[in-house]
Tab-separated table of C-alpha atoms in Angstrom:
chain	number	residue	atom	x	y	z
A	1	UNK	CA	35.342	-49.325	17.375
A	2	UNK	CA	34.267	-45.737	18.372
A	3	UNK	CA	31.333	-45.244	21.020
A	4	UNK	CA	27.812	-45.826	19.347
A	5	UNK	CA	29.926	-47.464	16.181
A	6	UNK	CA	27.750	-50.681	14.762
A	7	UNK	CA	29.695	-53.760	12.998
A	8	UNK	CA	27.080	-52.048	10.187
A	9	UNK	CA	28.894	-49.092	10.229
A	10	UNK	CA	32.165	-50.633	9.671
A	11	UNK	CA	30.261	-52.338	6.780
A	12	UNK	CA	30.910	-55.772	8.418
A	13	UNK	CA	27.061	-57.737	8.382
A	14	UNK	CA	26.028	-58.322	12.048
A	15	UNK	CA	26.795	-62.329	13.152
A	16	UNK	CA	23.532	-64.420	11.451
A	17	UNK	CA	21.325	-66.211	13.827
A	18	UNK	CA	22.325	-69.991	14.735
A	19	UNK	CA	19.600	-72.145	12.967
A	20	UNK	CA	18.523	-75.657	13.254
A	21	UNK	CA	20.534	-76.586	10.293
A	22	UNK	CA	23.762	-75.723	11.845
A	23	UNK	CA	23.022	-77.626	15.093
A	24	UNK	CA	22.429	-80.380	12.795
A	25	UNK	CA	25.691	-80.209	10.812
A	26	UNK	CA	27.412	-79.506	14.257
A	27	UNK	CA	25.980	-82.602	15.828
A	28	UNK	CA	26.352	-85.087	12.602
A	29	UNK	CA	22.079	-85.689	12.685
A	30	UNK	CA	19.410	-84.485	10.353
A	31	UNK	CA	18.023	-80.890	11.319
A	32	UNK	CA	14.361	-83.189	12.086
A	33	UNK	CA	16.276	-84.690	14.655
A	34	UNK	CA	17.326	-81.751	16.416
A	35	UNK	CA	13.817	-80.342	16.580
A	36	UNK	CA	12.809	-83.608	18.044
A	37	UNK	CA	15.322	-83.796	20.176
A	38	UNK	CA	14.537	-79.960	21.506
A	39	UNK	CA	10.899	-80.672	21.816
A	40	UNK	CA	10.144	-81.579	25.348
A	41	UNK	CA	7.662	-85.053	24.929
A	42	UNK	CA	8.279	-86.208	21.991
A	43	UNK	CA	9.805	-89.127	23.328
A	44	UNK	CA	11.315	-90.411	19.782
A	45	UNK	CA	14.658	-89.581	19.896
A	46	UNK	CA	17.273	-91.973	22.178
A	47	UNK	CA	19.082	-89.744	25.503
A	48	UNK	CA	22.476	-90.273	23.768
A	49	UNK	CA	21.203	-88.342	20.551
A	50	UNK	CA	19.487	-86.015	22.549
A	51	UNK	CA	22.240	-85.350	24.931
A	52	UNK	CA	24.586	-84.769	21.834
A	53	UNK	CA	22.067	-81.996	19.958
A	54	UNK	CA	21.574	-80.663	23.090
A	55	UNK	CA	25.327	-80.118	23.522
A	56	UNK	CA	25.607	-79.075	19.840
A	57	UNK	CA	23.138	-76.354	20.547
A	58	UNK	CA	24.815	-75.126	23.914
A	59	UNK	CA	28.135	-74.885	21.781
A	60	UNK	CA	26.523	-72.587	18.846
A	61	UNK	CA	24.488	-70.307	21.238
A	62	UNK	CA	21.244	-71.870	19.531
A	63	UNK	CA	17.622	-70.001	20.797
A	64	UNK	CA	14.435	-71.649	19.155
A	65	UNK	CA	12.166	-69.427	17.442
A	66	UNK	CA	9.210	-70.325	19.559
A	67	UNK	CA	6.847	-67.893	17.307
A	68	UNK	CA	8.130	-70.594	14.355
A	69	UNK	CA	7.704	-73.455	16.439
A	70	UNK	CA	4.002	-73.050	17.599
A	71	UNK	CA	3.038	-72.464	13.413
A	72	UNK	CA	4.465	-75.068	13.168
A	73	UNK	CA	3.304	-77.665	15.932
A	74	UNK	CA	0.426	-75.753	16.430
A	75	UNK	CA	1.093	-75.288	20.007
A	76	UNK	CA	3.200	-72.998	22.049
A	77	UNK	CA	4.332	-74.881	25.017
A	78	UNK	CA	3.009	-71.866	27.258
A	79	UNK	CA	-0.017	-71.497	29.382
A	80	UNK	CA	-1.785	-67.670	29.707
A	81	UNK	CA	-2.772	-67.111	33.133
A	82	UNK	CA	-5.383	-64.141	34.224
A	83	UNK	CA	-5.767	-62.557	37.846
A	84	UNK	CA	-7.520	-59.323	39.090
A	85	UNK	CA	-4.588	-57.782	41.113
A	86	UNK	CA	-1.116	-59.162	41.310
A	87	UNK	CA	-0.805	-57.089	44.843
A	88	UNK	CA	-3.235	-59.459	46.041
A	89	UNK	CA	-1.302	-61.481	48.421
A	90	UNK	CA	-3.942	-64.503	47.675
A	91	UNK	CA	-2.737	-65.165	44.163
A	92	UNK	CA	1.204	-64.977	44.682
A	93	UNK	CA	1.510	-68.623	45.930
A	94	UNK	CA	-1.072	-70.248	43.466
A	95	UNK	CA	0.673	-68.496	40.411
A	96	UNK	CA	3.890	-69.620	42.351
A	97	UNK	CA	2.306	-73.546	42.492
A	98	UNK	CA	1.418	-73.075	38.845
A	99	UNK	CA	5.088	-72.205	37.406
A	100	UNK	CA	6.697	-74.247	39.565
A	101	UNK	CA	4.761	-77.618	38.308
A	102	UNK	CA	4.471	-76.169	34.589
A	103	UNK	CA	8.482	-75.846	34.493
A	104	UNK	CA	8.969	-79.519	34.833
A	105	UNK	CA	7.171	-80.142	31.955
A	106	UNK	CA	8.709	-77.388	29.686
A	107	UNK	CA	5.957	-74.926	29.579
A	108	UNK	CA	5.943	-71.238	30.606
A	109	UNK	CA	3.496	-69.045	32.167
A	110	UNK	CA	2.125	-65.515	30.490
A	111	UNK	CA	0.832	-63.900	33.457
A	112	UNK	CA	-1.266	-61.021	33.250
A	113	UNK	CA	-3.552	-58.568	35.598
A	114	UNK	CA	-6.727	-57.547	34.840
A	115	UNK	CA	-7.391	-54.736	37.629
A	116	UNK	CA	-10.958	-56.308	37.216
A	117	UNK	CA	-11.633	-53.656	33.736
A	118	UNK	CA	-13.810	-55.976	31.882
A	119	UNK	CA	-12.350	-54.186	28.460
A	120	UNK	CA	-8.492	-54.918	29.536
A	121	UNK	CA	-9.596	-58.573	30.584
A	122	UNK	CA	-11.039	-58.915	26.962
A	123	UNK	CA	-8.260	-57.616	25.164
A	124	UNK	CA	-5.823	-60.054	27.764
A	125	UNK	CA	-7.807	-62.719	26.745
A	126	UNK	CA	-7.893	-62.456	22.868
A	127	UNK	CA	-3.950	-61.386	23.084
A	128	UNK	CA	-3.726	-65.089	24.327
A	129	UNK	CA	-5.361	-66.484	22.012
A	130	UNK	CA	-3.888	-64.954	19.442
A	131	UNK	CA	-0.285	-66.220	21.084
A	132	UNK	CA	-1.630	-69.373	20.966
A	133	UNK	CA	-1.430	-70.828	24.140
A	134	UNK	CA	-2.045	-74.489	25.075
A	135	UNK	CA	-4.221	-73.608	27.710
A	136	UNK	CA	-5.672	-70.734	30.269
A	137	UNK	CA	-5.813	-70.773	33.760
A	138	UNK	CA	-8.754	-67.935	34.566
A	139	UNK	CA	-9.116	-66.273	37.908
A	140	UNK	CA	-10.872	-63.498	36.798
A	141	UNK	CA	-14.062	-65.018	35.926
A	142	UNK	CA	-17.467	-63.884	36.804
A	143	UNK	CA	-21.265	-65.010	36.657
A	144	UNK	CA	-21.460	-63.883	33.407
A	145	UNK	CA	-18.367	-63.814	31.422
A	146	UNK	CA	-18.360	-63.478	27.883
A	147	UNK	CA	-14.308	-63.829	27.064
A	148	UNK	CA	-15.048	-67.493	28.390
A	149	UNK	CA	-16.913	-68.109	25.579
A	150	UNK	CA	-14.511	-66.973	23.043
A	151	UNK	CA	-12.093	-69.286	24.706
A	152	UNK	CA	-14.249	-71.934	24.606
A	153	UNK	CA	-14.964	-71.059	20.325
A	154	UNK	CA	-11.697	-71.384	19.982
A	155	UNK	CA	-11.219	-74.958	21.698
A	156	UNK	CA	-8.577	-73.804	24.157
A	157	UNK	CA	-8.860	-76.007	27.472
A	158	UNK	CA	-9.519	-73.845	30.259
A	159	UNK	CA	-9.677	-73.887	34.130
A	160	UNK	CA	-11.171	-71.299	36.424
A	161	UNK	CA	-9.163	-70.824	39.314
A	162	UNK	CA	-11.415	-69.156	42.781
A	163	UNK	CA	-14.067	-67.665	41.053
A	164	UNK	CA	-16.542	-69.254	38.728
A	165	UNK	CA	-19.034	-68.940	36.101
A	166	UNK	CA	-23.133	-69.866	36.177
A	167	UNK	CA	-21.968	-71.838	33.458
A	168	UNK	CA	-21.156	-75.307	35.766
A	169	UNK	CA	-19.338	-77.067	32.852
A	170	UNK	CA	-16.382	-75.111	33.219
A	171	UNK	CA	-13.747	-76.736	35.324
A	172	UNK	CA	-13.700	-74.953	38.571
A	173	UNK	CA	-10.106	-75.254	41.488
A	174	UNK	CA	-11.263	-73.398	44.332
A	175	UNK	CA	-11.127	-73.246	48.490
A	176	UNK	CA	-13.879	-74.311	50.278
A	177	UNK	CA	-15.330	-71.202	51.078
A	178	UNK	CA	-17.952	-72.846	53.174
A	179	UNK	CA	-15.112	-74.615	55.370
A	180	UNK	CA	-13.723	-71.259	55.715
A	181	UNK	CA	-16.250	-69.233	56.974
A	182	UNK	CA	-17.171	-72.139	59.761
A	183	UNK	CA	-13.846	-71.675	61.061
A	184	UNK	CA	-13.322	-67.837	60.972
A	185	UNK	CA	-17.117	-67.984	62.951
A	186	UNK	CA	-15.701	-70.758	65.241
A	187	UNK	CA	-12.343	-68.182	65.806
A	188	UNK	CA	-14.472	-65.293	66.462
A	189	UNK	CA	-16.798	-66.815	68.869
A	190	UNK	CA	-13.725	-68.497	70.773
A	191	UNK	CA	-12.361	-64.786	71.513
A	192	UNK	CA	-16.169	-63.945	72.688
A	193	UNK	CA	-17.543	-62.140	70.022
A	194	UNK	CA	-21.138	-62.672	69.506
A	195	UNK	CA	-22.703	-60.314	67.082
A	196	UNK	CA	-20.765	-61.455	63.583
A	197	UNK	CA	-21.609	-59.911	60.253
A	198	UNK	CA	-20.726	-60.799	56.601
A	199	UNK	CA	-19.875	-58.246	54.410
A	200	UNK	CA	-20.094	-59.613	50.422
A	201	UNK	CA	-19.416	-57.681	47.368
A	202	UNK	CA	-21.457	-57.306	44.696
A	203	UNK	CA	-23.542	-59.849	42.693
A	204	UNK	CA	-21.850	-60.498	39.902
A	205	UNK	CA	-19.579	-62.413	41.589
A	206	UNK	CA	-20.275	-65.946	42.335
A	207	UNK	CA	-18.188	-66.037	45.682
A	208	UNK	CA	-19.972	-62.970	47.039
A	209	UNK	CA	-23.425	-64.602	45.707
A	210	UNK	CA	-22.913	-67.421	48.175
A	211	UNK	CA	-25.259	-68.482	51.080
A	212	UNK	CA	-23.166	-69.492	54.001
């Protein structure tokens, strides 16, 4: 074949996609069975059978259509996760904690930055929506944040992560800030420093809002 020649040109069709029905005639089982046995907690399908589709499926190259697959089960086995800055060096290890418990169980993590622009967190937040996600993990949130509440119209479970809202219902996984400052205090005055200041930001944020 010449350089930039398709199998198209040559008027050969291009190789179809493997489907669930040919894992299923590959591994002797109907195609049901292999999406049970693909789907990570289902729990209905023996470890011989699953072993075998799961070998079937290795064999033919198979990729789920995971678009397909959360129409259909009405969940996509991923979890969207927001931050302000990536180049933060505070979030690296929590979104690192996050995929690294998420993997065991099958799921995958859409991370995204917001650069704190309200108008990019809004359209971040209603792209994973629309992707359906299982659930949101939020560490972009502040006093008054309206994308929460068009996560919370559209019944997606949600955790704020740092930073939280006025509205205390929202489950909230955060330091103890309080614990924090008493011990950078405690540091400072051990090297002799006397005259401390705090320096917050501004007021829409409920970590800078805090009396310590």
């Amino acid at each position: 074949m010449c350089e930039g020649e398709s199998e198209l040109d040559n008027g050969r069709r291009p190789k179809s996609p493997v489907t669930v029905k040919d894992v299923a005639a590959r591994a002797g089982v109907h195609p049901s069975t292999v999406s049970r046995s693909l789907t990570a907690g289902t729990g209905r399908v023996s470890s011989d059978l699953v072993e075998r589709v799961v070998a079937a499926a290795k064999e033919l190259g198979y990729r789920p259509n995971r678009v397909a697959r959360a129409l259909r089960m009405e969940r996509s086995s991923s979890i969207g996760m927001l931050i302000p800055d990536i180049s933060n060096p505070a979030y690296p290890p929590i979104v690192r904690g996050v995929e690294d418990v998420l993997r065991a169980s099958g799921i995958s993590v859409l991370l995204a930055s917001t650069d704190n622009d309200p108008r990019r967190e809004a359209e971040l937040v209603a792209g994973m929506i629309d992707h359906r996600v299982d659930g949101l993990l939020l560490a972009t949130a502040t006093r008054d944040y309206p994308p929460l509440k068009d996560v919370l119209a559209a019944k997606i479970p949600v955790i704020l992560l740092n930073r939280s809202t006025d509205d205390l219902s929202v489950p909230l996984v955060r330091g103890d800030d309080e614990k924090g400052i008493q011990c950078a205090v405690q540091h400072l005055k051990a090297l002799g420093h006397e005259r401390i200041a705090h320096l917050a930001g501004t007021d829409t944020s409920t970590i800078d809002c805090q009396d310590f």
